[in-house]
XYZ file of C-alpha atoms in Angstrom:
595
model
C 64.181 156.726 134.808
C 66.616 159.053 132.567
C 69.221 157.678 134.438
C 68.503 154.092 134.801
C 68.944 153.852 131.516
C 71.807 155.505 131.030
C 73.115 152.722 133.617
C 71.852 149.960 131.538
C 73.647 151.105 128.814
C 76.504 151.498 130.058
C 76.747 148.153 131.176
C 75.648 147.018 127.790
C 78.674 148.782 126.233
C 80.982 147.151 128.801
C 80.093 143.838 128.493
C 79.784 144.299 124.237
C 83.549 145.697 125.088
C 84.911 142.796 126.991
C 83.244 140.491 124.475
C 84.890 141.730 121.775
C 88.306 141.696 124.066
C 87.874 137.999 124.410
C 86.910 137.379 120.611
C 90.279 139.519 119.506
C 92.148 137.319 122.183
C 91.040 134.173 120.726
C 91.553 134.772 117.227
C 95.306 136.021 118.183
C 96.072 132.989 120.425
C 94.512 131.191 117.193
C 96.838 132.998 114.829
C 99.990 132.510 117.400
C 98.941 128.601 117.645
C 98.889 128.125 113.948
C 101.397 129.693 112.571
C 103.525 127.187 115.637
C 102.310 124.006 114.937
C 99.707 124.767 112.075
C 96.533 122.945 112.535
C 95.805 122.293 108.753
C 94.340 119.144 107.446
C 92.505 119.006 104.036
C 93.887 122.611 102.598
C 93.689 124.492 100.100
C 96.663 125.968 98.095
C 98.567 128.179 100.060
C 99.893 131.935 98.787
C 101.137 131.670 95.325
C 103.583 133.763 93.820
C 104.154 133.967 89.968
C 107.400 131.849 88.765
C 108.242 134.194 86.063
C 107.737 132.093 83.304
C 104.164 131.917 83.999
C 104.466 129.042 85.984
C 102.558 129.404 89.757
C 104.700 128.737 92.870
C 103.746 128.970 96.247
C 105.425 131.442 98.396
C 104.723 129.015 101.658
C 103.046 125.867 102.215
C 101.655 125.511 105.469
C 102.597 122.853 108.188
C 100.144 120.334 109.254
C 98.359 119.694 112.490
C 101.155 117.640 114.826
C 98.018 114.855 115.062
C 98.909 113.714 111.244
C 102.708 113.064 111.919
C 102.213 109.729 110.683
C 99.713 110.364 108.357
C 99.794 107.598 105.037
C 97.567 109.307 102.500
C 96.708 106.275 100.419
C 96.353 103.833 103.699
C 94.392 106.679 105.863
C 91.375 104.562 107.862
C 90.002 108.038 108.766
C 89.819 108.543 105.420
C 87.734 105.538 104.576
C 85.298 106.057 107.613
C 85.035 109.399 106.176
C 84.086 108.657 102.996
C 82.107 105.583 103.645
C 83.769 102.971 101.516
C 81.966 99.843 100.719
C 84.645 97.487 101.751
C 84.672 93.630 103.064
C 86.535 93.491 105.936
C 86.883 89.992 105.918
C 88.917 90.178 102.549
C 91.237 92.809 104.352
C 90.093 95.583 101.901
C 90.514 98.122 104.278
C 94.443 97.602 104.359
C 94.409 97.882 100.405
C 95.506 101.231 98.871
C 92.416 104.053 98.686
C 93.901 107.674 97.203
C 92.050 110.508 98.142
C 90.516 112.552 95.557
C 92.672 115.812 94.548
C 90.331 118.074 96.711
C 90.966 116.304 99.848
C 94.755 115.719 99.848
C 96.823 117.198 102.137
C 98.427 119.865 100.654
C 100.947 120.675 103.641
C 103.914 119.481 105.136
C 104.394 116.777 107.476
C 105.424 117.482 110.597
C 107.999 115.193 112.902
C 106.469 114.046 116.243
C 107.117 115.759 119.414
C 111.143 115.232 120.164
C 112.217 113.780 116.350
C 116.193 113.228 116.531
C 117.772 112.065 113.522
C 117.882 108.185 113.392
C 120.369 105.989 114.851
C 122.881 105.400 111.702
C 122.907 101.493 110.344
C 124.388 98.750 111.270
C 123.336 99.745 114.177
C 120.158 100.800 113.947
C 119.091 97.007 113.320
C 119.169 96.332 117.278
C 117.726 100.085 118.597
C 115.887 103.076 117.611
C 114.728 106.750 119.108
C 111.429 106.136 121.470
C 110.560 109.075 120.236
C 110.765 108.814 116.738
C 108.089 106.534 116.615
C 106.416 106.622 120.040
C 104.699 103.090 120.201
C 105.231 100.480 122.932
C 102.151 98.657 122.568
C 103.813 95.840 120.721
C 106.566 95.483 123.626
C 103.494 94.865 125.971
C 102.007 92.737 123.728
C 104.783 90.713 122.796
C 107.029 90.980 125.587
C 106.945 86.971 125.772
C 108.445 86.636 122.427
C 111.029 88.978 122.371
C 109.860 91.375 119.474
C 111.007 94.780 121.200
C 112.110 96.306 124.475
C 111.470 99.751 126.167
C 114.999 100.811 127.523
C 115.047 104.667 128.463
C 114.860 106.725 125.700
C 115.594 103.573 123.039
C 113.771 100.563 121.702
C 115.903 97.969 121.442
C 115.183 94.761 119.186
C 116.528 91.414 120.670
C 115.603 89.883 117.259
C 112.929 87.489 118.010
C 109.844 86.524 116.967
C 106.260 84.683 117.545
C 108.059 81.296 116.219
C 111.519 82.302 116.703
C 111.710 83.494 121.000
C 115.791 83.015 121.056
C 116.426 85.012 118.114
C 116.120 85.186 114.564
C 119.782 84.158 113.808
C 119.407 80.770 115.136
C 116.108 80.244 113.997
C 117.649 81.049 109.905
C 120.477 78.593 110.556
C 117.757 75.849 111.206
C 115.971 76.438 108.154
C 119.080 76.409 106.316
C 119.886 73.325 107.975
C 116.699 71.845 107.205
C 117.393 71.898 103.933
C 120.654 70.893 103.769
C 121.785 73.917 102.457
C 126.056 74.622 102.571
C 127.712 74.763 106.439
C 124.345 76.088 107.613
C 124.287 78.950 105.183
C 120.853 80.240 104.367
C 122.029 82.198 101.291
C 123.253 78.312 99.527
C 126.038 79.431 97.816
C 124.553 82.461 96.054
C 121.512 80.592 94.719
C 119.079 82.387 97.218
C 119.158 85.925 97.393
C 115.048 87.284 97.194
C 113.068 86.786 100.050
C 109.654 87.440 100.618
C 108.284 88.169 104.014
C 104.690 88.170 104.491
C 103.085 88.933 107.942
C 107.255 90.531 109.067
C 105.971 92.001 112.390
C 109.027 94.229 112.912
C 111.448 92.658 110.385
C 113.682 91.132 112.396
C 113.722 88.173 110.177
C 114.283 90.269 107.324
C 117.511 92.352 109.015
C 119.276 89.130 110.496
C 119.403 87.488 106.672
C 120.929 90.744 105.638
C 124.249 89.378 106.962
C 124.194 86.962 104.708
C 123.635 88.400 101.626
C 120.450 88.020 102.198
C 117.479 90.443 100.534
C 113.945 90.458 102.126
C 110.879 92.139 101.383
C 109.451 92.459 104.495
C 105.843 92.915 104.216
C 102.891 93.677 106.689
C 99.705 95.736 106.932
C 98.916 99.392 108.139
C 96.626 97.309 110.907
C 95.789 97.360 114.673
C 99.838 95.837 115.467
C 100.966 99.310 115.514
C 103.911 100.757 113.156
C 105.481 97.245 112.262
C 106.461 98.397 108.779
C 107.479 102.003 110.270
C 109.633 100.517 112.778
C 111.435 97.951 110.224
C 112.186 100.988 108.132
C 113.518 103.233 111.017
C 116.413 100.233 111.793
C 117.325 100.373 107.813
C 115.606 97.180 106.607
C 113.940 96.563 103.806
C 110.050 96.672 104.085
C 106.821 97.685 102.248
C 102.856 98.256 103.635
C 100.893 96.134 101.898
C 98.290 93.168 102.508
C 97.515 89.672 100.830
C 93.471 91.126 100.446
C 91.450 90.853 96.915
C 94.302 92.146 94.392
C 98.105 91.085 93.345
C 100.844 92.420 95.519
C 103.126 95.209 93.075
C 105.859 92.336 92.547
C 106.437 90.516 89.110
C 105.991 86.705 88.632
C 109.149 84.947 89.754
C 110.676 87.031 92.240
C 111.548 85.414 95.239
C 113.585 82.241 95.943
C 112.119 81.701 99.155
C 108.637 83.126 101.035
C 108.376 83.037 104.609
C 105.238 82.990 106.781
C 106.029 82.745 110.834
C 102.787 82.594 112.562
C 101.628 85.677 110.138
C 97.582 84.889 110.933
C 96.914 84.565 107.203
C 93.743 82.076 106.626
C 95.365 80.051 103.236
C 92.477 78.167 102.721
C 90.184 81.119 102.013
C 88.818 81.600 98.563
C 89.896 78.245 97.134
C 93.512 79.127 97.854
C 93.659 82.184 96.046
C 96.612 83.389 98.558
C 98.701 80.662 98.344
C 98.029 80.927 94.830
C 99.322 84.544 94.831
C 102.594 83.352 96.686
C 102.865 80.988 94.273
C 102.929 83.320 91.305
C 105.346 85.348 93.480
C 107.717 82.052 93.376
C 110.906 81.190 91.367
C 110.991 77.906 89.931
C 112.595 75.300 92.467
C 111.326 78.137 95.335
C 110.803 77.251 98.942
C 107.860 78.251 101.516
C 108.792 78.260 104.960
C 105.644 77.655 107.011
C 106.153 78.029 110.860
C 102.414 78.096 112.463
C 100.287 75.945 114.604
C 98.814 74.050 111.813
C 102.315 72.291 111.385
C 102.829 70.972 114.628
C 99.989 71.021 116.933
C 97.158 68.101 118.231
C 93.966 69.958 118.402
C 91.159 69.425 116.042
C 90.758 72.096 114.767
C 94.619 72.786 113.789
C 94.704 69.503 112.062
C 91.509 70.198 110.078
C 93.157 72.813 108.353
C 96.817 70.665 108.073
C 95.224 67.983 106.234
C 93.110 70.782 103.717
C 96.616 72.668 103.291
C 98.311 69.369 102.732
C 95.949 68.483 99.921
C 95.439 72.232 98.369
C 99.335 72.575 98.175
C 99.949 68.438 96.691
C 97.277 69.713 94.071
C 99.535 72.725 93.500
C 102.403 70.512 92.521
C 104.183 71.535 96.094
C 106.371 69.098 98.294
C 107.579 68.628 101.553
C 111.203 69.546 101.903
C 111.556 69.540 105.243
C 109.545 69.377 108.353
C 110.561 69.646 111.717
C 108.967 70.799 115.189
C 106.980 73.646 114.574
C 108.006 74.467 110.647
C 106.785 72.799 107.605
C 109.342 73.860 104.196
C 107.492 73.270 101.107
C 109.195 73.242 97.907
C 107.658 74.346 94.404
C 108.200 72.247 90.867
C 111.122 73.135 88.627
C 109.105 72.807 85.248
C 105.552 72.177 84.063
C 105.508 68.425 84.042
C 103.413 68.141 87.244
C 100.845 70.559 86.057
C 100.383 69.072 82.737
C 100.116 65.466 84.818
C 97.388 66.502 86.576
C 93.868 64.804 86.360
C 91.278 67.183 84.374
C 89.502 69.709 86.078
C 91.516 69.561 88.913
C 91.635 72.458 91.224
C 93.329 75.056 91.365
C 92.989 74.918 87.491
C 96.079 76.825 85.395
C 95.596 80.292 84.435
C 94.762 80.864 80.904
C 97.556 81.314 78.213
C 96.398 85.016 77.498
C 97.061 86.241 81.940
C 100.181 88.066 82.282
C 101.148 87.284 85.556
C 103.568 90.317 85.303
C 100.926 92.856 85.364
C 100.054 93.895 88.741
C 98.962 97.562 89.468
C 95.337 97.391 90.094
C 94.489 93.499 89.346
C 92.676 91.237 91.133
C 93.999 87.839 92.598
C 93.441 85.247 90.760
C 92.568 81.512 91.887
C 94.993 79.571 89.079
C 98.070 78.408 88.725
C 100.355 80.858 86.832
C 102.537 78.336 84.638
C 106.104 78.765 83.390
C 107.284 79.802 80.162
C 108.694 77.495 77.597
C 111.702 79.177 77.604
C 111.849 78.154 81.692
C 110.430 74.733 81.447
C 113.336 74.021 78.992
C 115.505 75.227 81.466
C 114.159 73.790 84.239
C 114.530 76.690 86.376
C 114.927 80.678 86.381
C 118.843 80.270 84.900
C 119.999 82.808 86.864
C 123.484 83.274 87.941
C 124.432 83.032 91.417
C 124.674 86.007 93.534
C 126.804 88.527 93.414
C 127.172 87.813 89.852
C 123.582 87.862 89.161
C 123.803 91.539 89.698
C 125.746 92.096 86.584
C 125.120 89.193 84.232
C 122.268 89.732 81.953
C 119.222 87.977 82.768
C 117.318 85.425 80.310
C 114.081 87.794 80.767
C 116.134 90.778 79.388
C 114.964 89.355 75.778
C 110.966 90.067 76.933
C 112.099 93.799 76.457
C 114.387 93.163 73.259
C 117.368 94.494 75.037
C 120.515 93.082 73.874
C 123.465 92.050 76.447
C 125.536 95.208 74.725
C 122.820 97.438 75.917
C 122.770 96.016 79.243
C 126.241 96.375 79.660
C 125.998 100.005 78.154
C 123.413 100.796 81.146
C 125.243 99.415 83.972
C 128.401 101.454 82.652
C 126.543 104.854 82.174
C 124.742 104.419 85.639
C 128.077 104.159 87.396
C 129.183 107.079 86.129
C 126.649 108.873 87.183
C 126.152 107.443 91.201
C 130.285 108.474 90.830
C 129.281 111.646 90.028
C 126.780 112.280 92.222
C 128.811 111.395 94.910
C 131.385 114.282 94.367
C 128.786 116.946 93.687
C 127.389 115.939 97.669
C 131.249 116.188 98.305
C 131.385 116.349 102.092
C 127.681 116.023 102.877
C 127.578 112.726 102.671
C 129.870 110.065 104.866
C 130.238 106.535 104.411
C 126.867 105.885 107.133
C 124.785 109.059 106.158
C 122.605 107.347 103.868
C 121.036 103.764 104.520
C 117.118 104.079 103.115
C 117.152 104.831 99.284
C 114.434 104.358 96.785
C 114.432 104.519 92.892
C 111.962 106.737 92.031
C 112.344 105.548 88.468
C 114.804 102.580 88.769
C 114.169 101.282 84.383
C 116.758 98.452 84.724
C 117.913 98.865 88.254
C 121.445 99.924 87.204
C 121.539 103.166 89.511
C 120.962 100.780 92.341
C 123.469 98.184 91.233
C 126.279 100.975 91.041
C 125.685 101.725 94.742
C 126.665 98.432 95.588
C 130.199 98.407 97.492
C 127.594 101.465 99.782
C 126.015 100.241 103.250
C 122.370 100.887 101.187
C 119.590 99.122 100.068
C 117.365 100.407 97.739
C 113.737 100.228 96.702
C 113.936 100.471 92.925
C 109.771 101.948 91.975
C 108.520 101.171 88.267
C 106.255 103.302 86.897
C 102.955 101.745 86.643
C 102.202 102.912 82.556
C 105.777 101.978 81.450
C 107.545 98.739 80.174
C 107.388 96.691 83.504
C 110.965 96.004 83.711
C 110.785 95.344 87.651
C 111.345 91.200 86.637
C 115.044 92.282 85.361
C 115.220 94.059 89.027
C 114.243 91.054 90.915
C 116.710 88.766 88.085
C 119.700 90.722 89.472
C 118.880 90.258 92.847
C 117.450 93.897 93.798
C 114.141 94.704 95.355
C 111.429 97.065 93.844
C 107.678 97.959 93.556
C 105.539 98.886 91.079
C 103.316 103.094 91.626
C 102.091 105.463 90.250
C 103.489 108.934 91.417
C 100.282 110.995 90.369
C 99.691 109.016 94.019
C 101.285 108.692 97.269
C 103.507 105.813 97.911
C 102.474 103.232 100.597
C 105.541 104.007 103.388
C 104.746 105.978 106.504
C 106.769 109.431 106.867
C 110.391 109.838 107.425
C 111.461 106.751 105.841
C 114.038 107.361 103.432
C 117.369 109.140 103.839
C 117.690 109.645 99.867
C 115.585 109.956 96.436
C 116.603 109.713 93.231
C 114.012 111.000 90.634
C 115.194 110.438 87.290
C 112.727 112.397 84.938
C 110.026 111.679 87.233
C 108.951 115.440 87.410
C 108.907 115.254 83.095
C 106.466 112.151 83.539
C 104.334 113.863 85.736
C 103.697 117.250 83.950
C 103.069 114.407 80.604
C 100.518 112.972 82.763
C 98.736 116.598 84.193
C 99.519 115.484 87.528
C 100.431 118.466 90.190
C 104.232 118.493 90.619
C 103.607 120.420 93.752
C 101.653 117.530 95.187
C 104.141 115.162 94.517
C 107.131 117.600 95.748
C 104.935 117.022 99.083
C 104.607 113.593 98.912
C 108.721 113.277 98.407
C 108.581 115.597 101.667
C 106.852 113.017 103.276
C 108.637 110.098 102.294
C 111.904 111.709 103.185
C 113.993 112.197 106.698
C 114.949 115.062 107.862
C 118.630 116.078 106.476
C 117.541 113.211 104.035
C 118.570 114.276 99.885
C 116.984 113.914 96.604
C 118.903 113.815 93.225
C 116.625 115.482 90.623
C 117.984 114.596 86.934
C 115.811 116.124 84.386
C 115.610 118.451 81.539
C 116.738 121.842 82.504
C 113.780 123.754 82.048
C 112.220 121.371 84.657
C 115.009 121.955 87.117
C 115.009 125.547 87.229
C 111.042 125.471 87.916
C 111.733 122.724 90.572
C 114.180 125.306 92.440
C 111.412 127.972 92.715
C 109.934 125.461 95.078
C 112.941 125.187 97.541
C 112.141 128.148 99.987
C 108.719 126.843 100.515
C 109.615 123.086 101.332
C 112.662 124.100 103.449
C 114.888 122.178 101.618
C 118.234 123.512 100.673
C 120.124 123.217 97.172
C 123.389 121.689 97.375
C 124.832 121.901 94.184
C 123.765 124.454 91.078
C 121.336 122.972 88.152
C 124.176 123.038 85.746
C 125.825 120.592 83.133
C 129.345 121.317 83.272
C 129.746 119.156 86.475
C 128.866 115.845 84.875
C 130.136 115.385 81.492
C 127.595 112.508 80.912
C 124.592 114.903 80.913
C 122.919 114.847 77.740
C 122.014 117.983 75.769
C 119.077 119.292 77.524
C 119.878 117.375 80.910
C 120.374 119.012 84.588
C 120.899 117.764 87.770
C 120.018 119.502 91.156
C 121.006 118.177 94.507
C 118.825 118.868 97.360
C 118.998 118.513 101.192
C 115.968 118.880 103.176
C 116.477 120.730 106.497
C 115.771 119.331 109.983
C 112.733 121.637 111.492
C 110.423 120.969 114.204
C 107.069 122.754 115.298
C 106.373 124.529 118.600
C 105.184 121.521 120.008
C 107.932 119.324 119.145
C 110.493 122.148 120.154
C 108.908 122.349 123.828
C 108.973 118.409 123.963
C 112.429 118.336 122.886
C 113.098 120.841 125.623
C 111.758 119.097 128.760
């Protein structure tokens, strides 16, 4: 009996023995696998070290799990399902902006997806892209009939077609243009149309073939179930924002576009008594044309004429005409003044907005079903008065008097702006070539100057107004430039990856004003930003140095000192610090890369 029991336990002790062996082993392959391709999702702050001026830095933030490559904080459906939002679907809620609350953003670093390569440089990244940099071919299945993208190899190429444009995009521009008569087929009519809106851009080919003509589009489409359209437009170097026509206004001022463009972009007009077409027509210059290219306009079913001869009659009450129609598109044209509006039969619908609605104010309101009217100042003019482009970029525009800014100080911008890109440029020195940089955004664009002294560059840049500040994104869109209005205590709606370079112009100042976390939005500029992609901080000293503490942590590399005596425009207490963030992969994307 003695020593049966001493047999038992025995075994006990080797099988408590080999458990343990197999517990150890897992939490070291665990340990190994994390600190690879780190599986974090909702963190915590990671080890923090003490700045020496009492500030808290982080000694290392961690990598997140490979799964969230192209995670969009603000657009995150996983999110929503998680926290059970009450949201109509059938307004397209769910493709509106929802922030996570501070405790469950991701405080870690994006990684690339498996076998990242740094993006095929523009002009030529119009036509192709790396497979692998954004590894979706659904769409060349789906619309393999209409020309929209092709699988070749390791490339997706972009034939530059469309659902109502199959033998390219270039032709189907020169009709429109034709259409309306414009100049030797010229869509751009002599200067006079420069802003396009996009709505529904699939993969933007639309908005990259105008580029050619001096053509600027917002090209705009949802975060939906057409995978990546808005990530792909941004990988070839086009212009493009994630956003959806749902229950509140897009982030653009009154006035901004010459021309909107809708090619079979699924939108249901009609909804709502008009309320969308009411948004695009708030979004409208005076004189401004929408292109309509959809079944509605051309076909012989009932049901498509139904909803013809209800668009017809919402759009006459609107004060729209007909411009042009032909085959499959439909070019309506809105009025130059107020004289139809004020012609109109009482309570007609849609009825005018009411004198006290800015239609300039955007961030966070809802749609509204009314007409937003023109100014006096406008209806005088019978139009926006603006200069024709490229001189629109530097003559003062009439709306410059809504901020009390005087021509002089307009002028005094533009100069002190192009002094500074100048000098920018020779503290990169020989980082930058003439085709490193296409993607650029404005984190803080005021008057759009820093973008309009980067004008003889291959770029185009997305000039972002502060939310809380004077809302001078109308003089952007007056000099031909596109822009957004955000909020940096919150991400920004653009998948990861997306621009090559970032200038933040007291940005970091703002946010410590606000009580934001800087670190959070040093990871959200992370995000936003390619690898070997820079940012230009230009801010008070004191902010720069504590900005530098963070380099080590973010992998990013300083390429110039925070000092003053390289630009002799720096103001008293003003510093700028280059920075160039480093190409790094995980384990994962490493052993991809290696196959």
């Amino acid at each position: 009996m003695a020593r049966g029991r001493a047999d038992g336990s025995s075994r006990t002790r080797l099988i408590t023995s080999v458990l343990l062996l197999l517990i150890v082993g897992g939490l070291v392959y665990l340990y190994s696998r994390n600190s690879g391709s780190s599986s974090f999702e909702y963190t915590s702050k990671s080890l923090e070290i003490e700045g020496g001026d009492g500030s808290v830095v982080p000694k290392t933030i961690p990598v997140c799990d490979d799964r969230h490559s192209e995670i969009i904080p603000c657009l995150d459906r996983n999110l929503i399902y998680q926290t059970r939002l009450k949201l109509d679907l059938n307004l397209m809620e769910h493709y509106e902006r929802h922030c996570p609350v501070p405790e469950r953003r991701f405080n870690c670093l994006i990684p690339p997806p498996p076998g990242y390569k740094i993006p095929i440089k523009w002009p030529k990244s119009r036509d192709q892209v790396w497979r692998a940099n954004i590894p979706h071919t659904h769409l060349a299945t789906e619309k393999s009939d209409q020309n929209w993208m092709v699988v070749k190899g390791e490339k997706i190429v972009f034939p530059g077609g469309g659902t109502h444009f199959h033998r390219g995009a270039d032709k189907y521009i020169a009709s429109i243009a034709n259409m309306l008569s414009f100049p030797n087929n010229k869509i751009n009519n002599g200067g006079r149309l420069r802003n396009v809106f996009d709505v529904g851009c699939g993969v933007a080919s639309f908005g990259g073939y105008l580029l050619s003509s001096d053509v600027l589009a917002m090209s705009l489409a949802p975060n939906d179930v057409h995978e990546n359209q808005i990530q792909f437009a941004l990988e070839r170097g086009i212009p493009a924002y994630l956003g959806v026509l749902g229950t509140l206004r897009l982030p653009y001022p009154s006035r901004s576009f010459e021309l909107a463009h809708c090619s079979r972009c699924r939108i249901d007009w009609l909804q709502r008594d008009g309320i969308l077409l009411l948004e695009l027509d708030r979004l409208l210059r005076p004189g401004g044309y929408f292109v309509y290219s959809s079944p509605e306009a051309y076909a012989q079913d009932e049901e498509d004429r139904r909803i013809w001869r209800e668009m017809s009659a919402l759009v006459e009450r609107m004060c729209w005409k007909i411009a042009a129609k032909k085959n499959q598109t439909v070019i309506w044209v809105k009025p130059l003044t107020n004289d139809c509006y004020l012609k109109r039969e009482p309570d007609t619908q849609p009825p005018l907005c009411s004198s006290d609605d800015d239609p300039d104010i955007v961030w966070g309101v809802k749609m509204k079903a009314c007409i937003s009217r023109y100014s006096d100042q406008v209806h005088k003019a019978k139009g926006s008065d603006l200069s024709p482009w490229p001189a629109r970029l530097t003559t003062p525009p009439p709306r410059l008097a809504d901020f009390n800014h005087s021509n002089e100080m307009f002028e005094k911008d533009m100069d002190v702006w192009q002094q500074r890109v100048s000098n920018y440029w020779k503290l990169l020195g020989n980082k930058i070539k003439p085709d490193t940089v296409r993607n650029v955004m404005d984190m803080k664009a005021s008057l759009g100057s820093f973008a309009a002294a980067l004008k003889d560059r291959d770029v185009w840049v997305m000039n972002v107004v502060p939310e809380n500040g004077p809302n001078t994104l109308k003089i952007i869109y007056d000099r031909g430039l596109l822009g957004t209005v955000h909020n940096w205590c919150e991400a920004f709606s653009t998948y990861p990856r997306t621009y090559d370079l970032l200038h933040a112009w007291t940005i970091f100042s703002d946010i410590i004003e606000k009580e934001c976390s800087v670190e959070d939005l040093l990871i959200e500029m992370d995000r936003i930003l390619r690898p070997k992609g820079f940012i230009i901080i230009r801010d008070k000293q004191s902010v720069v140095l504590s900005i530098r503490k963070f380099l080590p942590a973010l992998h990013w590399d300083a390429v110039t000192k925070s000092s003053m005596e390289q630009d002799s425009d720096q103001e008293d207490d003003d510093a700028v610090l280059i920075i160039q963030k480093k190409m790094w992969l995980t384990t994962e994307s490493i052993r991809v890369s290696e196959k």
